[in-house]
Amino acid sequence: MPLVPVSFFGMVLGLCGLGGSWRAAHQLWGAPALIGEAIMAAGALVWAVLLLLYVLKWVLARAAALAELGHPVQSGFVGLAGVATLLVSVAAAPYARGLAVALLLAGAAFTVGFGIWRTGALWRGERDPATATPVMYLPLVAGSFVTGTACGVLGFSDWGQLAFGAGLFSWLAMESVLLNRFQHGAALAPAQRPTLGIQLAPPVVGAVTYLSVNAGGPDIFARALLGYGLLQLLLIARLLPWILRQPPSPAYWAFTFGLTALATASLQLVVRGETGALAMLAPFLLALATGVVALTSAHSLWQLLRGRLLPKAP
């Protein structure tokens, strides 16, 4: 049995995120609906396979699962299991509301429970500052924002607004910790550098959540979130030669969720009447997100066909 790393749930975030971008493109420009729905279906299929393998990992290779859960960095990826489930609920919403609500409840329960458990451990201290990476955002920040998005899509905007607040202030608190670590601590190891792609996600995923729970038109707060996201994108682009010293691997899926959320939020703002800078940037951001997800997917599929994607159990 392959021992699937829990970080592989990031593939679901990239695929479902891109599916959401193309759903917005269909709404805005009349792009073929099949594109977005097919990408969403691919994300849901990957989620189902990974969920099965991850459950089997706990049943048949419990020591490996516990080691991952106890790792100071890798444990943050466990939160992606709930986030991925929430995104699949968004994918299912137009077709099966009952199933979508069930997935929302399951994903939110796991996300909140795991986020509280892990963050409580962080508050106890006695951690090596070198273990602080953007993975820290995943349990509470990504979990809260995507919970809010799913709530908004399914009509529970009041709950979604609470989740948005939890994600927003968790992000602001953690960002200061990470920037202090980046500027004053040791450089990230080459294998950890692709996690900097996660740095793009909080403001733009937050923008998607904000638009999901707020029916109003474009406003300064939504634009401000996307402006900070664009700044993060430029900073990451400046660091790409340094990041790319790590050869291609599934770790680069870390870039996909932020890029797709940036495209989605921009397109949704244009749908609501945005006519300024973001309207000009939206098609280019969609093209960038699509290209990055396509390249990352092609590499992972090639590695899978060669038998090199998943580590084998001893």
CSV table of C-alpha atoms in Angstrom, one decimal:
chain,number,residue,atom,x,y,z
A,1,MET,CA,0.0,0.0,0.0
A,2,PRO,CA,1.4,3.5,-0.8
A,3,LEU,CA,1.8,5.7,2.2
A,4,VAL,CA,0.2,8.9,1.0
A,5,PRO,CA,1.6,12.0,2.6
A,6,VAL,CA,-1.1,14.1,4.1
A,7,SER,CA,0.3,17.1,2.3
A,8,PHE,CA,-1.1,15.6,-1.0
A,9,PHE,CA,-4.5,17.0,0.0
A,10,GLY,CA,-3.0,20.2,-1.3
A,11,MET,CA,-3.7,18.8,-4.8
A,12,VAL,CA,-7.5,19.0,-4.0
A,13,LEU,CA,-7.1,22.7,-3.1
A,14,GLY,CA,-5.4,23.5,-6.3
A,15,LEU,CA,-7.8,21.6,-8.5
A,16,CYS,CA,-11.0,22.7,-6.8
A,17,GLY,CA,-9.7,26.2,-6.6
A,18,LEU,CA,-9.1,26.3,-10.3
A,19,GLY,CA,-12.6,24.8,-10.9
A,20,GLY,CA,-14.0,27.8,-8.9
A,21,SER,CA,-12.0,30.2,-11.1
A,22,TRP,CA,-13.5,28.7,-14.2
A,23,ARG,CA,-17.0,28.7,-12.7
A,24,ALA,CA,-16.5,32.5,-12.3
A,25,ALA,CA,-15.2,32.8,-15.8
A,26,HIS,CA,-18.3,31.0,-17.1
A,27,GLN,CA,-20.5,33.5,-15.1
A,28,LEU,CA,-18.5,36.5,-16.4
A,29,TRP,CA,-17.6,35.7,-20.0
A,30,GLY,CA,-19.7,32.7,-20.8
A,31,ALA,CA,-16.7,30.3,-20.8
A,32,PRO,CA,-17.8,26.7,-21.3
A,33,ALA,CA,-19.3,25.5,-18.0
A,34,LEU,CA,-17.8,22.0,-18.7
A,35,ILE,CA,-14.3,23.3,-18.0
A,36,GLY,CA,-14.9,24.4,-14.4
A,37,GLU,CA,-17.1,21.4,-13.7
A,38,ALA,CA,-14.6,18.9,-15.1
A,39,ILE,CA,-11.8,20.4,-13.0
A,40,MET,CA,-14.1,20.3,-9.9
A,41,ALA,CA,-14.9,16.6,-10.6
A,42,ALA,CA,-11.2,15.9,-10.9
A,43,GLY,CA,-10.6,17.5,-7.6
A,44,ALA,CA,-13.4,15.5,-6.0
A,45,LEU,CA,-12.0,12.3,-7.4
A,46,VAL,CA,-8.5,13.0,-6.1
A,47,TRP,CA,-10.0,13.9,-2.7
A,48,ALA,CA,-11.9,10.5,-2.6
A,49,VAL,CA,-8.7,8.5,-3.5
A,50,LEU,CA,-6.5,10.5,-1.0
A,51,LEU,CA,-9.1,10.2,1.8
A,52,LEU,CA,-9.3,6.4,1.4
A,53,LEU,CA,-5.5,6.1,1.3
A,54,TYR,CA,-5.1,8.4,4.3
A,55,VAL,CA,-7.7,6.4,6.4
A,56,LEU,CA,-5.9,3.2,5.4
A,57,LYS,CA,-2.7,4.7,6.5
A,58,TRP,CA,-4.1,5.2,10.0
A,59,VAL,CA,-5.4,1.6,10.0
A,60,LEU,CA,-2.4,-0.2,8.4
A,61,ALA,CA,0.5,2.0,9.1
A,62,ARG,CA,-0.5,3.8,12.3
A,63,ALA,CA,3.1,4.5,13.4
A,64,ALA,CA,3.8,6.5,10.2
A,65,ALA,CA,0.5,8.5,10.6
A,66,LEU,CA,1.4,9.3,14.2
A,67,ALA,CA,4.9,10.4,13.3
A,68,GLU,CA,3.4,12.7,10.7
A,69,LEU,CA,0.9,14.1,13.2
A,70,GLY,CA,3.7,14.7,15.7
A,71,HIS,CA,6.1,16.4,13.3
A,72,PRO,CA,6.5,20.1,14.1
A,73,VAL,CA,6.1,21.1,10.4
A,74,GLN,CA,4.3,18.2,8.6
A,75,SER,CA,1.5,18.1,11.2
A,76,GLY,CA,0.1,21.4,9.9
A,77,PHE,CA,-0.8,19.6,6.6
A,78,VAL,CA,-3.2,17.4,8.5
A,79,GLY,CA,-5.6,20.3,8.5
A,80,LEU,CA,-5.8,20.0,4.7
A,81,ALA,CA,-8.0,16.9,5.0
A,82,GLY,CA,-10.8,19.1,6.4
A,83,VAL,CA,-10.1,22.0,4.0
A,84,ALA,CA,-10.2,19.6,1.0
A,85,THR,CA,-13.5,18.2,2.2
A,86,LEU,CA,-15.0,21.7,2.5
A,87,LEU,CA,-13.9,22.5,-1.1
A,88,VAL,CA,-15.6,19.3,-2.3
A,89,SER,CA,-18.8,20.5,-0.6
A,90,VAL,CA,-18.5,23.7,-2.7
A,91,ALA,CA,-18.0,21.5,-5.8
A,92,ALA,CA,-21.1,19.5,-5.0
A,93,ALA,CA,-23.4,22.4,-4.0
A,94,PRO,CA,-25.0,23.0,-7.5
A,95,TYR,CA,-25.9,19.3,-7.8
A,96,ALA,CA,-26.6,17.7,-4.4
A,97,ARG,CA,-27.3,20.2,-1.6
A,98,GLY,CA,-27.8,17.5,1.0
A,99,LEU,CA,-24.5,15.9,0.2
A,100,ALA,CA,-22.8,19.3,0.1
A,101,VAL,CA,-24.2,20.3,3.6
A,102,ALA,CA,-23.1,16.9,5.0
A,103,LEU,CA,-19.6,17.5,3.6
A,104,LEU,CA,-19.6,21.0,5.0
A,105,LEU,CA,-20.5,19.8,8.5
A,106,ALA,CA,-17.9,17.0,8.4
A,107,GLY,CA,-15.2,19.3,7.0
A,108,ALA,CA,-15.9,22.1,9.4
A,109,ALA,CA,-16.0,19.8,12.4
A,110,PHE,CA,-12.6,18.3,11.5
A,111,THR,CA,-11.1,21.7,10.7
A,112,VAL,CA,-12.2,23.4,13.9
A,113,GLY,CA,-11.3,20.4,16.0
A,114,PHE,CA,-7.8,19.9,14.6
A,115,GLY,CA,-7.1,23.6,14.4
A,116,ILE,CA,-7.9,24.1,18.1
A,117,TRP,CA,-5.9,21.1,19.0
A,118,ARG,CA,-2.8,22.0,17.1
A,119,THR,CA,-2.9,25.7,17.9
A,120,GLY,CA,-3.3,24.9,21.6
A,121,ALA,CA,-0.1,22.9,21.3
A,122,LEU,CA,1.7,25.9,19.7
A,123,TRP,CA,0.6,28.1,22.6
A,124,ARG,CA,2.4,25.9,25.1
A,125,GLY,CA,5.7,27.1,23.6
A,126,GLU,CA,9.0,25.2,23.7
A,127,ARG,CA,9.2,25.1,19.9
A,128,ASP,CA,12.3,25.5,17.7
A,129,PRO,CA,11.8,28.8,15.8
A,130,ALA,CA,13.2,27.1,12.7
A,131,THR,CA,10.1,24.9,12.5
A,132,ALA,CA,7.9,28.1,11.8
A,133,THR,CA,6.9,27.9,8.1
A,134,PRO,CA,3.9,29.0,6.1
A,135,VAL,CA,2.4,25.6,6.9
A,136,MET,CA,1.3,27.2,10.1
A,137,TYR,CA,-1.5,29.0,8.2
A,138,LEU,CA,-3.2,25.8,7.2
A,139,PRO,CA,-5.1,24.6,10.2
A,140,LEU,CA,-6.7,27.8,11.4
A,141,VAL,CA,-6.3,30.4,8.7
A,142,ALA,CA,-7.1,28.2,5.6
A,143,GLY,CA,-9.5,26.2,7.6
A,144,SER,CA,-11.5,29.2,8.8
A,145,PHE,CA,-11.5,31.0,5.5
A,146,VAL,CA,-12.7,27.9,3.5
A,147,THR,CA,-15.3,27.1,6.1
A,148,GLY,CA,-16.6,30.6,5.6
A,149,THR,CA,-16.6,30.2,1.8
A,150,ALA,CA,-18.5,27.0,2.0
A,151,CYS,CA,-21.0,28.5,4.4
A,152,GLY,CA,-21.6,31.4,2.1
A,153,VAL,CA,-22.0,29.2,-0.9
A,154,LEU,CA,-24.6,27.1,0.9
A,155,GLY,CA,-26.5,29.9,2.3
A,156,PHE,CA,-25.2,30.1,5.9
A,157,SER,CA,-23.7,33.6,5.6
A,158,ASP,CA,-24.0,34.3,9.3
A,159,TRP,CA,-21.8,31.4,10.2
A,160,GLY,CA,-19.6,32.2,7.3
A,161,GLN,CA,-19.0,35.7,8.6
A,162,LEU,CA,-17.9,34.3,12.0
A,163,ALA,CA,-15.5,31.9,10.2
A,164,PHE,CA,-14.1,34.8,8.2
A,165,GLY,CA,-13.4,36.8,11.3
A,166,ALA,CA,-11.6,33.7,12.8
A,167,GLY,CA,-9.5,33.3,9.7
A,168,LEU,CA,-8.7,37.0,9.3
A,169,PHE,CA,-7.3,37.7,12.8
A,170,SER,CA,-5.5,34.3,12.9
A,171,TRP,CA,-3.8,35.2,9.7
A,172,LEU,CA,-2.7,38.7,10.9
A,173,ALA,CA,-1.3,37.2,14.2
A,174,MET,CA,0.6,34.4,12.4
A,175,GLU,CA,1.9,36.6,9.7
A,176,SER,CA,3.9,38.7,12.1
A,177,VAL,CA,5.4,35.6,13.6
A,178,LEU,CA,6.5,34.2,10.2
A,179,LEU,CA,7.9,37.5,9.0
A,180,ASN,CA,10.0,37.8,12.1
A,181,ARG,CA,11.3,34.3,11.6
A,182,PHE,CA,12.0,34.9,7.9
A,183,GLN,CA,14.0,38.1,8.6
A,184,HIS,CA,15.9,37.1,11.7
A,185,GLY,CA,16.0,33.3,11.7
A,186,ALA,CA,17.9,30.8,9.6
A,187,ALA,CA,17.0,30.5,5.9
A,188,LEU,CA,14.4,27.9,5.0
A,189,ALA,CA,15.9,24.5,4.0
A,190,PRO,CA,15.6,23.9,0.2
A,191,ALA,CA,12.9,21.2,0.8
A,192,GLN,CA,10.8,23.7,2.7
A,193,ARG,CA,11.1,26.6,0.3
A,194,PRO,CA,8.1,25.7,-1.9
A,195,THR,CA,6.0,26.2,1.2
A,196,LEU,CA,6.5,29.9,0.6
A,197,GLY,CA,3.8,29.5,-2.1
A,198,ILE,CA,1.3,29.3,0.8
A,199,GLN,CA,2.3,32.9,1.8
A,200,LEU,CA,0.2,34.1,-1.1
A,201,ALA,CA,-3.0,32.3,0.0
A,202,PRO,CA,-4.3,34.1,3.2
A,203,PRO,CA,-5.2,37.5,1.7
A,204,VAL,CA,-6.7,36.1,-1.5
A,205,VAL,CA,-8.5,33.1,0.0
A,206,GLY,CA,-9.8,35.6,2.5
A,207,ALA,CA,-11.0,37.8,-0.3
A,208,VAL,CA,-13.0,34.8,-1.8
A,209,THR,CA,-14.5,34.2,1.6
A,210,TYR,CA,-15.4,37.9,2.1
A,211,LEU,CA,-17.2,37.9,-1.3
A,212,SER,CA,-19.0,34.6,-0.4
A,213,VAL,CA,-20.5,36.0,2.8
A,214,ASN,CA,-21.0,39.6,1.5
A,215,ALA,CA,-23.5,40.2,-1.3
A,216,GLY,CA,-22.4,43.8,-1.9
A,217,GLY,CA,-20.5,45.2,-4.8
A,218,PRO,CA,-16.8,45.9,-5.1
A,219,ASP,CA,-15.4,47.8,-2.1
A,220,ILE,CA,-12.1,49.0,-0.7
A,221,PHE,CA,-11.7,46.1,1.7
A,222,ALA,CA,-12.0,43.4,-1.1
A,223,ARG,CA,-9.6,45.4,-3.2
A,224,ALA,CA,-7.2,45.8,-0.3
A,225,LEU,CA,-7.0,42.1,0.3
A,226,LEU,CA,-6.3,41.5,-3.4
A,227,GLY,CA,-3.7,44.3,-3.4
A,228,TYR,CA,-1.8,42.6,-0.6
A,229,GLY,CA,-2.1,39.3,-2.5
A,230,LEU,CA,-0.6,40.8,-5.6
A,231,LEU,CA,2.3,42.1,-3.4
A,232,GLN,CA,2.9,38.6,-2.1
A,233,LEU,CA,2.8,37.3,-5.7
A,234,LEU,CA,5.6,39.8,-6.7
A,235,LEU,CA,7.7,38.9,-3.6
A,236,ILE,CA,7.4,35.2,-4.4
A,237,ALA,CA,8.3,35.9,-8.1
A,238,ARG,CA,11.4,37.7,-6.8
A,239,LEU,CA,12.4,34.6,-4.8
A,240,LEU,CA,11.6,32.0,-7.4
A,241,PRO,CA,15.3,31.4,-8.4
A,242,TRP,CA,16.0,30.7,-4.8
A,243,ILE,CA,12.9,28.5,-4.3
A,244,LEU,CA,13.5,26.5,-7.5
A,245,ARG,CA,16.7,25.1,-6.2
A,246,GLN,CA,14.4,22.4,-4.9
A,247,PRO,CA,13.7,20.2,-7.9
A,248,PRO,CA,10.1,19.7,-9.1
A,249,SER,CA,8.0,17.7,-6.6
A,250,PRO,CA,4.5,17.6,-5.2
A,251,ALA,CA,5.6,20.3,-2.8
A,252,TYR,CA,5.0,22.9,-5.5
A,253,TRP,CA,1.2,22.3,-5.2
A,254,ALA,CA,1.6,24.8,-2.4
A,255,PHE,CA,1.5,27.6,-5.0
A,256,THR,CA,-1.7,26.6,-6.6
A,257,PHE,CA,-4.4,27.4,-4.1
A,258,GLY,CA,-3.3,31.0,-3.6
A,259,LEU,CA,-3.0,31.6,-7.4
A,260,THR,CA,-6.4,30.1,-8.1
A,261,ALA,CA,-8.0,32.2,-5.2
A,262,LEU,CA,-6.4,35.3,-6.6
A,263,ALA,CA,-8.0,34.6,-10.0
A,264,THR,CA,-11.3,33.7,-8.5
A,265,ALA,CA,-11.7,36.7,-6.3
A,266,SER,CA,-10.7,39.0,-9.2
A,267,LEU,CA,-13.2,37.5,-11.5
A,268,GLN,CA,-16.0,37.6,-8.9
A,269,LEU,CA,-15.3,41.3,-8.4
A,270,VAL,CA,-15.6,41.9,-12.1
A,271,VAL,CA,-18.9,40.0,-12.1
A,272,ARG,CA,-20.1,42.4,-9.4
A,273,GLY,CA,-19.2,45.5,-11.4
A,274,GLU,CA,-15.5,46.0,-11.0
A,275,THR,CA,-14.2,48.1,-13.9
A,276,GLY,CA,-10.7,49.2,-12.8
A,277,ALA,CA,-7.3,47.6,-12.5
A,278,LEU,CA,-8.6,44.2,-11.4
A,279,ALA,CA,-10.9,44.0,-14.4
A,280,MET,CA,-7.8,44.4,-16.6
A,281,LEU,CA,-5.7,41.9,-14.5
A,282,ALA,CA,-8.4,39.2,-14.2
A,283,PRO,CA,-7.9,37.4,-17.5
A,284,PHE,CA,-4.1,37.3,-17.0
A,285,LEU,CA,-4.5,36.0,-13.5
A,286,LEU,CA,-6.8,33.2,-14.7
A,287,ALA,CA,-4.3,32.3,-17.4
A,288,LEU,CA,-1.4,32.2,-14.8
A,289,ALA,CA,-3.4,30.1,-12.4
A,290,THR,CA,-4.5,27.7,-15.1
A,291,GLY,CA,-1.0,27.3,-16.4
A,292,VAL,CA,0.6,26.7,-13.0
A,293,VAL,CA,-2.1,24.1,-12.1
A,294,ALA,CA,-1.8,22.4,-15.5
A,295,LEU,CA,2.0,22.1,-15.2
A,296,THR,CA,1.9,20.9,-11.6
A,297,SER,CA,-0.8,18.4,-12.5
A,298,ALA,CA,1.1,17.1,-15.5
A,299,HIS,CA,4.3,16.6,-13.4
A,300,SER,CA,2.4,14.8,-10.7
A,301,LEU,CA,0.7,12.6,-13.2
A,302,TRP,CA,4.0,11.8,-14.9
A,303,GLN,CA,5.5,10.9,-11.6
A,304,LEU,CA,2.5,8.7,-10.8
A,305,LEU,CA,2.8,6.8,-14.1
A,306,ARG,CA,6.5,6.2,-13.4
A,307,GLY,CA,5.8,5.0,-9.9
A,308,ARG,CA,7.7,7.8,-8.3
A,309,LEU,CA,4.9,9.9,-6.8
A,310,LEU,CA,4.0,8.0,-3.7
A,311,PRO,CA,6.5,6.5,-1.3
A,312,LYS,CA,6.1,2.8,-0.8
A,313,ALA,CA,5.5,1.2,2.6
A,314,PRO,CA,8.4,-0.7,4.0
